Amino acid sequence: MSDEVKETPTAEATQEETKTEEPKAEETKAEPSSGISSFAPAPSMAAVVETPLVTEEVEVKTNEEEEEVMVELRAKLYRMADECDPPEWKERGTGTIKLLKHKESGKIRVLMRRDKTLKICANHYVHPAMKLEENCSSDRSWLYKTPVDFSDGATGEEELLAVRFPNVENAQQFKESFLKAQEEMKSIMEAALAEGKSSA
């Protein structure tokens, strides 16, 4: 049996070893369990407030300011396209057709603008020699010739036009107003001739 005696570790030594094995509290700080980063975003910058644009109201003239409306009705306008072979009816536009009487001269013209674009598709004076004829295929439309038309894209020559209305009542109302306008234009032209003028 050996004479060497093994030393048993004392209680103090065991405590020191145990202490060295325990992790330090500072090193084992648990991350937040929610998983949300603790990153703090940069402070938000104040929004730049733009000065509102000052808009100036612009007066738009339609050349109708000096005229009074005799009649105003919804309609669809067609023209006879003589340039086609054979000639055929072509739609010129859908919108509101008016008979406008000038407040000073008393002259009366037909004016019609297309919906949305407001482009002029009929613009001519009512002449006493115009003949308003019924369309044989419809009781709510009229045919007539105008010596000259000044609408957008017009040739400035004689035009055969057809006006179709939504119902018979509107067609009759237009006819009555048109015939009345012809009588008034006839009086104006006769008065101008009596004064020695070549035109009204």
Coordinates of C-alpha atoms in Angstrom, one line a residue:
M1 CA 0.0 0.0 0.0
S2 CA 1.4 3.3 -1.0
D3 CA 2.5 5.8 1.5
E4 CA 1.2 8.7 -0.6
V5 CA -2.0 10.3 0.7
K6 CA -4.3 12.0 -1.8
E7 CA -5.5 15.4 -0.7
T8 CA -9.2 15.9 -0.7
P9 CA -10.4 19.3 -2.0
T10 CA -11.6 21.6 0.7
A11 CA -15.0 23.3 0.7
E12 CA -13.5 26.6 -0.2
A13 CA -11.8 25.3 -3.2
T14 CA -15.0 23.7 -4.4
Q15 CA -16.9 27.0 -4.1
E16 CA -14.3 28.8 -6.1
E17 CA -14.5 26.3 -8.9
T18 CA -18.3 26.6 -8.9
K19 CA -18.1 30.4 -9.1
T20 CA -15.8 30.3 -12.1
E21 CA -18.2 28.0 -13.9
E22 CA -21.3 30.3 -13.4
P23 CA -21.8 32.8 -16.2
K24 CA -21.6 36.4 -15.3
A25 CA -24.9 38.2 -15.1
E26 CA -23.7 41.0 -17.4
E27 CA -22.6 38.6 -20.1
T28 CA -25.9 36.7 -20.1
K29 CA -28.5 39.4 -20.5
A30 CA -31.4 37.9 -22.4
E31 CA -32.6 39.6 -25.5
P32 CA -36.2 40.7 -25.6
S33 CA -38.4 37.7 -26.2
S34 CA -40.6 39.6 -28.6
G35 CA -38.0 39.6 -31.3
I36 CA -38.5 43.3 -32.1
S37 CA -35.3 45.2 -32.7
S38 CA -34.5 47.8 -30.2
F39 CA -33.1 50.0 -33.0
A40 CA -34.3 53.6 -32.5
P41 CA -35.1 55.3 -35.9
A42 CA -33.8 58.7 -36.7
P43 CA -36.1 61.6 -35.7
S44 CA -38.6 62.3 -38.5
M45 CA -38.1 65.6 -40.4
A46 CA -40.9 68.1 -40.5
A47 CA -42.9 67.9 -43.7
V48 CA -42.4 70.7 -46.2
V49 CA -45.6 72.7 -46.6
E50 CA -45.9 74.0 -50.2
T51 CA -47.5 77.3 -50.8
P52 CA -50.8 76.7 -52.8
L53 CA -50.7 78.0 -56.3
V54 CA -52.8 81.1 -56.8
T55 CA -55.1 80.6 -59.8
E56 CA -56.5 83.5 -61.7
E57 CA -60.0 83.2 -63.1
V58 CA -60.0 83.6 -66.8
E59 CA -63.2 84.7 -68.6
V60 CA -63.9 82.5 -71.6
K61 CA -66.0 84.0 -74.3
T62 CA -68.2 81.9 -76.6
N63 CA -69.5 84.8 -78.8
E64 CA -73.0 84.0 -77.4
E65 CA -72.9 86.7 -74.7
E66 CA -74.8 89.2 -76.9
E67 CA -77.4 86.8 -78.0
E68 CA -80.6 85.4 -76.5
V69 CA -81.8 81.8 -76.9
M70 CA -85.0 81.3 -78.8
V71 CA -84.9 77.5 -78.6
E72 CA -82.4 75.0 -77.2
L73 CA -82.9 71.3 -77.9
R74 CA -80.9 68.0 -77.9
A75 CA -80.3 66.7 -81.4
K76 CA -78.0 64.8 -83.8
L77 CA -76.8 66.5 -86.9
Y78 CA -75.9 64.9 -90.3
R79 CA -74.6 66.4 -93.5
M80 CA -74.8 65.1 -97.1
A81 CA -71.2 64.3 -98.1
D82 CA -71.2 65.1 -101.8
E83 CA -67.5 64.2 -102.0
C84 CA -68.4 60.5 -101.6
D85 CA -69.4 58.4 -104.6
P86 CA -72.2 58.0 -104.3
P87 CA -73.1 60.8 -101.9
E88 CA -74.1 59.6 -98.4
W89 CA -75.2 61.0 -95.0
K90 CA -72.4 61.4 -92.5
E91 CA -72.9 62.3 -88.8
R92 CA -71.5 65.7 -87.9
G93 CA -72.1 65.6 -84.2
T94 CA -74.5 65.1 -81.2
G95 CA -75.2 67.9 -78.8
T96 CA -77.5 70.9 -78.3
I97 CA -78.8 72.9 -81.2
K98 CA -79.9 76.5 -80.6
L99 CA -81.5 79.4 -82.4
L100 CA -79.8 82.5 -81.1
K101 CA -81.0 86.0 -81.7
H102 CA -78.6 89.0 -81.5
K103 CA -79.8 91.5 -78.9
E104 CA -78.9 94.6 -81.1
S105 CA -79.1 93.5 -84.8
G106 CA -81.9 91.0 -84.3
K107 CA -80.2 88.5 -86.6
I108 CA -80.9 84.9 -85.9
R109 CA -78.4 82.0 -86.4
V110 CA -78.3 78.2 -85.9
L111 CA -75.6 77.1 -83.5
M112 CA -74.8 73.6 -82.4
R113 CA -71.9 72.3 -80.4
R114 CA -70.7 68.7 -80.0
D115 CA -70.9 67.1 -76.5
K116 CA -67.7 67.1 -74.4
T117 CA -65.5 68.8 -77.0
L118 CA -67.9 71.7 -77.5
K119 CA -66.6 72.0 -81.1
I120 CA -69.1 73.8 -83.4
C121 CA -70.8 71.5 -85.9
A122 CA -73.4 74.0 -87.2
N123 CA -73.1 77.7 -87.4
H124 CA -75.1 79.7 -89.9
Y125 CA -77.8 82.4 -90.2
V126 CA -81.4 81.5 -90.7
H127 CA -82.4 82.6 -94.2
P128 CA -86.0 83.2 -95.4
A129 CA -85.3 81.2 -98.5
M130 CA -84.4 78.1 -96.5
K131 CA -87.0 75.3 -96.9
L132 CA -87.5 73.0 -93.9
E133 CA -88.5 69.6 -95.3
E134 CA -89.7 66.5 -93.5
N135 CA -87.6 63.4 -93.6
C136 CA -89.6 60.7 -95.3
S137 CA -88.0 58.0 -93.1
S138 CA -88.6 59.8 -89.8
D139 CA -91.2 62.1 -88.2
R140 CA -88.7 63.6 -85.8
S141 CA -86.1 65.0 -88.2
W142 CA -85.9 67.8 -90.7
L143 CA -83.8 68.5 -93.8
Y144 CA -82.7 71.9 -95.1
K145 CA -80.1 73.6 -97.2
T146 CA -77.9 76.4 -95.9
P147 CA -76.1 78.7 -98.4
V148 CA -73.0 78.7 -96.2
D149 CA -71.9 77.2 -92.9
F150 CA -69.1 78.4 -90.6
S151 CA -68.8 75.4 -88.3
D152 CA -65.4 73.8 -87.5
G153 CA -64.1 72.0 -90.6
A154 CA -66.8 73.3 -92.9
T155 CA -66.0 74.1 -96.5
G156 CA -67.9 77.4 -96.4
E157 CA -70.1 76.2 -99.2
E158 CA -73.8 75.2 -99.5
E159 CA -74.6 72.3 -97.1
L160 CA -77.6 69.9 -97.0
L161 CA -78.2 69.2 -93.3
A162 CA -80.5 66.8 -91.4
V163 CA -81.4 67.4 -87.8
R164 CA -82.9 64.5 -85.8
F165 CA -84.5 65.0 -82.4
P166 CA -85.2 62.4 -79.6
N167 CA -89.0 62.8 -80.0
V168 CA -91.7 64.3 -82.2
E169 CA -92.5 67.1 -79.7
N170 CA -89.0 68.5 -79.9
A171 CA -89.0 68.2 -83.7
Q172 CA -92.2 70.3 -83.8
Q173 CA -90.9 72.8 -81.4
F174 CA -87.8 73.3 -83.5
K175 CA -89.9 73.7 -86.6
E176 CA -92.1 76.4 -85.0
S177 CA -89.1 78.4 -83.8
F178 CA -87.3 78.0 -87.1
L179 CA -90.3 79.3 -89.1
K180 CA -90.7 82.2 -86.6
A181 CA -87.0 83.0 -87.0
Q182 CA -87.4 83.1 -90.8
E183 CA -90.2 85.6 -90.6
E184 CA -88.1 87.9 -88.3
M185 CA -85.0 87.6 -90.6
K186 CA -87.2 88.4 -93.6
S187 CA -88.3 91.6 -91.9
I188 CA -84.7 92.6 -91.1
M189 CA -83.6 92.0 -94.8
E190 CA -86.6 94.0 -96.2
A191 CA -85.8 96.9 -93.8
A192 CA -82.2 96.8 -94.9
L193 CA -83.2 96.9 -98.6
A194 CA -85.5 99.8 -98.0
E195 CA -82.6 101.7 -96.6
G196 CA -80.6 101.0 -99.8
K197 CA -78.3 98.4 -98.2
S198 CA -77.2 95.5 -100.2
S199 CA -77.4 93.1 -97.2
A200 CA -78.8 93.1 -93.7

